[in-house]
Amino acid sequence: MKGVLHVVATIWVVPRYLTWLLMAQAVGPDRALLGASQGLARIPGLRGRYQRVAFLRLVLDHCDRSACVEYGTLFSQTGARIGANAYIGPYCQIGRAEIGEDTMLAAGVHVPSGPDTHGTASLTVPMRLQPGSLRTVRVGRDCWIGSAAVVMADVGEQTIVAAGAVVTQNLPARVIAGGVPARVLRGRE
């Protein structure tokens, strides 16, 4: 039954994908993705889950068929990668990120394209006009990222990040981290 739902969802998103292709030619693939993901983010229920994944499989570097992307989630970078059985909760914002297999992101998690998405070096040039430096943020396999966390650095596999934490430095594997900025609270072993 799931296979049939994936096929039906893919058929449903073909017009949106073709529109995305045209928009990508006009404004670039990432800007076109942001607009397309805003429309897809508003589709509720099971239908929305399947349509979001079907579309993301067509436009992202990788999105596994078994991933789940909930209502209200926005993507801004086509370079994102979503692993098998990854769960991205409602109202998340994902930039150039790699979400490992079996990883769960709770509601409202932000994974931007690193800490330097906007340039800030010059005081004489508005920040919006300064080039930023995008990087891929990697969240390892089998992680749990709590609600409203902001992840701007890599997270090792099987790591838990507490709700509301702000990850500014890489976190090792198999730890529990929390706080602003996030720090290792204890190991999981």
mmCIF file of C-alpha atoms in Angstrom:
data_model
loop_
_atom_site.group_PDB
_atom_site.id
_atom_site.type_symbol
_atom_site.label_atom_id
_atom_site.label_comp_id
_atom_site.label_asym_id
_atom_site.label_seq_id
_atom_site.Cartn_x
_atom_site.Cartn_y
_atom_site.Cartn_z
ATOM 1 C CA MET A 1 0.000 0.000 0.000
ATOM 2 C CA LYS A 2 2.817 2.435 0.829
ATOM 3 C CA GLY A 3 4.321 1.840 -2.606
ATOM 4 C CA VAL A 4 1.036 2.811 -4.241
ATOM 5 C CA LEU A 5 0.837 5.955 -2.106
ATOM 6 C CA HIS A 6 4.379 6.930 -3.143
ATOM 7 C CA VAL A 7 3.483 6.539 -6.821
ATOM 8 C CA VAL A 8 0.252 8.529 -6.454
ATOM 9 C CA ALA A 9 2.062 11.281 -4.541
ATOM 10 C CA THR A 10 4.739 11.491 -7.227
ATOM 11 C CA ILE A 11 2.077 11.888 -9.908
ATOM 12 C CA TRP A 12 0.425 14.637 -7.828
ATOM 13 C CA VAL A 13 3.667 16.620 -7.532
ATOM 14 C CA VAL A 14 4.732 16.460 -11.204
ATOM 15 C CA PRO A 15 3.030 19.802 -12.053
ATOM 16 C CA ARG A 16 4.659 21.425 -9.012
ATOM 17 C CA TYR A 17 8.010 19.950 -10.046
ATOM 18 C CA LEU A 18 7.654 21.312 -13.592
ATOM 19 C CA THR A 19 6.815 24.726 -12.139
ATOM 20 C CA TRP A 20 9.873 24.461 -9.904
ATOM 21 C CA LEU A 21 12.053 23.684 -12.937
ATOM 22 C CA LEU A 22 10.821 26.849 -14.688
ATOM 23 C CA MET A 23 11.276 28.961 -11.563
ATOM 24 C CA ALA A 24 14.741 27.486 -10.993
ATOM 25 C CA GLN A 25 15.753 28.768 -14.438
ATOM 26 C CA ALA A 26 14.441 32.238 -13.597
ATOM 27 C CA VAL A 27 15.517 32.747 -9.972
ATOM 28 C CA GLY A 28 17.840 29.823 -9.178
ATOM 29 C CA PRO A 29 17.097 26.411 -7.700
ATOM 30 C CA ASP A 30 17.398 27.357 -4.015
ATOM 31 C CA ARG A 31 15.090 30.374 -4.222
ATOM 32 C CA ALA A 32 12.622 28.306 -6.257
ATOM 33 C CA LEU A 33 12.806 25.547 -3.639
ATOM 34 C CA LEU A 34 11.909 27.934 -0.830
ATOM 35 C CA GLY A 35 8.746 29.005 -2.655
ATOM 36 C CA ALA A 36 7.787 25.463 -3.591
ATOM 37 C CA SER A 37 8.345 24.146 -0.067
ATOM 38 C CA GLN A 38 6.127 26.919 1.321
ATOM 39 C CA GLY A 39 3.248 25.659 -0.817
ATOM 40 C CA LEU A 40 3.886 22.023 0.066
ATOM 41 C CA ALA A 41 4.251 22.839 3.755
ATOM 42 C CA ARG A 42 0.548 23.760 3.938
ATOM 43 C CA ILE A 43 -0.819 20.400 2.777
ATOM 44 C CA PRO A 44 -2.134 18.631 5.885
ATOM 45 C CA GLY A 45 -2.181 15.004 6.935
ATOM 46 C CA LEU A 46 -0.929 11.880 5.270
ATOM 47 C CA ARG A 47 -1.428 13.335 1.805
ATOM 48 C CA GLY A 48 0.917 16.200 2.666
ATOM 49 C CA ARG A 49 3.570 13.880 4.097
ATOM 50 C CA TYR A 50 3.684 11.790 0.942
ATOM 51 C CA GLN A 51 3.601 14.783 -1.415
ATOM 52 C CA ARG A 52 6.401 16.600 0.417
ATOM 53 C CA VAL A 53 8.682 13.572 0.274
ATOM 54 C CA ALA A 54 7.781 12.877 -3.374
ATOM 55 C CA PHE A 55 8.700 16.449 -4.332
ATOM 56 C CA LEU A 56 11.852 16.550 -2.202
ATOM 57 C CA ARG A 57 13.030 13.295 -3.794
ATOM 58 C CA LEU A 58 12.973 15.130 -7.128
ATOM 59 C CA VAL A 59 14.768 18.331 -6.094
ATOM 60 C CA LEU A 60 17.117 17.646 -3.160
ATOM 61 C CA ASP A 61 20.530 16.011 -3.439
ATOM 62 C CA HIS A 62 18.926 13.053 -1.655
ATOM 63 C CA CYS A 63 15.667 12.334 0.132
ATOM 64 C CA ASP A 64 14.955 8.744 1.047
ATOM 65 C CA ARG A 65 11.497 7.443 0.237
ATOM 66 C CA SER A 66 11.032 6.333 3.863
ATOM 67 C CA ALA A 67 11.615 9.834 5.297
ATOM 68 C CA CYS A 68 8.768 11.752 6.919
ATOM 69 C CA VAL A 69 8.499 15.540 6.570
ATOM 70 C CA GLU A 70 5.688 17.094 8.587
ATOM 71 C CA TYR A 71 3.366 20.069 8.069
ATOM 72 C CA GLY A 72 4.884 23.554 7.982
ATOM 73 C CA THR A 73 8.479 22.496 7.289
ATOM 74 C CA LEU A 74 10.472 24.667 4.878
ATOM 75 C CA PHE A 75 13.589 23.853 2.859
ATOM 76 C CA SER A 76 15.908 26.527 1.466
ATOM 77 C CA GLN A 77 18.803 24.604 -0.123
ATOM 78 C CA THR A 78 18.656 21.904 -2.799
ATOM 79 C CA GLY A 79 21.922 20.545 -1.378
ATOM 80 C CA ALA A 80 20.054 19.060 1.605
ATOM 81 C CA ARG A 81 20.130 15.296 2.186
ATOM 82 C CA ILE A 82 17.586 13.290 4.186
ATOM 83 C CA GLY A 83 18.404 9.715 5.196
ATOM 84 C CA ALA A 84 16.257 6.607 5.507
ATOM 85 C CA ASN A 85 13.537 6.712 8.165
ATOM 86 C CA ALA A 86 14.464 10.272 9.137
ATOM 87 C CA TYR A 87 11.644 12.221 10.787
ATOM 88 C CA ILE A 88 11.447 15.999 10.397
ATOM 89 C CA GLY A 89 8.765 17.385 12.666
ATOM 90 C CA PRO A 90 6.317 20.202 12.040
ATOM 91 C CA TYR A 91 7.504 23.758 11.412
ATOM 92 C CA CYS A 92 11.204 22.939 10.975
ATOM 93 C CA GLN A 93 13.473 24.992 8.730
ATOM 94 C CA ILE A 94 16.207 23.133 6.888
ATOM 95 C CA GLY A 95 19.060 24.669 4.899
ATOM 96 C CA ARG A 96 22.050 22.823 3.468
ATOM 97 C CA ALA A 97 21.880 19.961 5.931
ATOM 98 C CA GLU A 98 22.471 16.246 5.983
ATOM 99 C CA ILE A 99 19.973 14.483 8.246
ATOM 100 C CA GLY A 100 21.147 10.944 9.022
ATOM 101 C CA GLU A 101 19.073 7.809 8.860
ATOM 102 C CA ASP A 102 16.733 7.126 11.798
ATOM 103 C CA THR A 103 17.271 10.683 13.069
ATOM 104 C CA MET A 104 14.338 12.595 14.545
ATOM 105 C CA LEU A 105 13.911 16.365 14.568
ATOM 106 C CA ALA A 106 11.153 17.597 16.878
ATOM 107 C CA ALA A 107 8.877 20.542 16.104
ATOM 108 C CA GLY A 108 10.444 23.877 15.229
ATOM 109 C CA VAL A 109 14.034 22.703 14.813
ATOM 110 C CA HIS A 110 16.209 24.960 12.657
ATOM 111 C CA VAL A 111 19.198 23.560 10.780
ATOM 112 C CA PRO A 112 20.551 26.484 8.728
ATOM 113 C CA SER A 113 23.508 26.208 6.371
ATOM 114 C CA GLY A 114 26.060 26.773 9.129
ATOM 115 C CA PRO A 115 26.692 29.776 11.379
ATOM 116 C CA ASP A 116 27.800 32.206 8.648
ATOM 117 C CA THR A 117 24.850 32.347 6.265
ATOM 118 C CA HIS A 118 25.095 36.153 6.266
ATOM 119 C CA GLY A 119 28.204 38.268 5.953
ATOM 120 C CA THR A 120 28.913 40.612 8.865
ATOM 121 C CA ALA A 121 32.525 41.700 8.346
ATOM 122 C CA SER A 122 31.927 45.228 7.069
ATOM 123 C CA LEU A 123 30.177 47.950 9.029
ATOM 124 C CA THR A 124 29.906 50.129 5.923
ATOM 125 C CA VAL A 125 27.953 47.604 3.835
ATOM 126 C CA PRO A 126 24.490 46.410 4.924
ATOM 127 C CA MET A 127 24.612 42.797 6.114
ATOM 128 C CA ARG A 128 22.000 41.777 3.551
ATOM 129 C CA LEU A 129 24.458 42.774 0.787
ATOM 130 C CA GLN A 130 27.473 40.966 2.251
ATOM 131 C CA PRO A 131 28.189 37.448 1.021
ATOM 132 C CA GLY A 132 27.728 34.670 3.517
ATOM 133 C CA SER A 133 29.481 31.344 3.662
ATOM 134 C CA LEU A 134 27.210 28.318 3.404
ATOM 135 C CA ARG A 135 28.291 24.903 4.643
ATOM 136 C CA THR A 136 26.609 21.554 5.050
ATOM 137 C CA VAL A 137 25.566 20.842 8.632
ATOM 138 C CA ARG A 138 25.607 17.117 9.356
ATOM 139 C CA VAL A 139 23.335 15.461 11.900
ATOM 140 C CA GLY A 140 24.461 11.860 12.310
ATOM 141 C CA ARG A 141 22.344 8.733 12.254
ATOM 142 C CA ASP A 142 19.948 7.864 15.071
ATOM 143 C CA CYS A 143 19.972 11.318 16.714
ATOM 144 C CA TRP A 144 17.168 13.069 18.559
ATOM 145 C CA ILE A 145 17.026 16.870 18.261
ATOM 146 C CA GLY A 146 14.556 18.449 20.719
ATOM 147 C CA SER A 147 11.934 21.097 19.959
ATOM 148 C CA ALA A 148 13.093 24.567 18.936
ATOM 149 C CA ALA A 149 16.777 23.615 18.873
ATOM 150 C CA VAL A 150 19.046 25.472 16.448
ATOM 151 C CA VAL A 151 21.797 23.323 14.953
ATOM 152 C CA MET A 152 24.583 25.298 13.243
ATOM 153 C CA ALA A 153 27.373 22.705 13.680
ATOM 154 C CA ASP A 154 27.722 18.961 13.155
ATOM 155 C CA VAL A 155 26.107 16.485 15.550
ATOM 156 C CA GLY A 156 27.670 13.034 15.986
ATOM 157 C CA GLU A 157 25.632 9.856 15.639
ATOM 158 C CA GLN A 158 23.287 8.718 18.404
ATOM 159 C CA THR A 159 23.485 12.112 20.097
ATOM 160 C CA ILE A 160 20.577 13.798 21.872
ATOM 161 C CA VAL A 161 20.252 17.587 21.712
ATOM 162 C CA ALA A 162 17.924 19.086 24.329
ATOM 163 C CA ALA A 163 14.944 21.248 23.435
ATOM 164 C CA GLY A 164 15.877 24.894 22.889
ATOM 165 C CA ALA A 165 19.608 24.192 22.642
ATOM 166 C CA VAL A 166 21.784 26.159 20.221
ATOM 167 C CA VAL A 167 24.552 24.023 18.726
ATOM 168 C CA THR A 168 27.443 26.295 17.730
ATOM 169 C CA GLN A 169 30.312 23.781 18.022
ATOM 170 C CA ASN A 170 30.508 20.215 16.709
ATOM 171 C CA LEU A 171 29.119 17.628 19.108
ATOM 172 C CA PRO A 172 30.670 14.156 19.435
ATOM 173 C CA ALA A 173 28.809 10.876 19.010
ATOM 174 C CA ARG A 174 26.676 9.307 21.766
ATOM 175 C CA VAL A 175 26.314 12.273 24.129
ATOM 176 C CA ILE A 176 23.488 14.358 25.550
ATOM 177 C CA ALA A 177 23.945 18.087 24.979
ATOM 178 C CA GLY A 178 21.921 21.119 25.975
ATOM 179 C CA GLY A 179 22.071 24.822 26.704
ATOM 180 C CA VAL A 180 22.847 28.045 24.892
ATOM 181 C CA PRO A 181 25.393 27.512 23.546
ATOM 182 C CA ALA A 182 25.020 23.741 23.682
ATOM 183 C CA ARG A 183 27.589 21.796 25.671
ATOM 184 C CA VAL A 184 27.955 18.111 26.461
ATOM 185 C CA LEU A 185 26.018 17.289 29.641
ATOM 186 C CA ARG A 186 26.942 13.603 29.794
ATOM 187 C CA GLY A 187 27.712 10.562 27.677
ATOM 188 C CA ARG A 188 25.069 8.034 26.640
ATOM 189 C CA GLU A 189 27.213 4.942 27.182
#
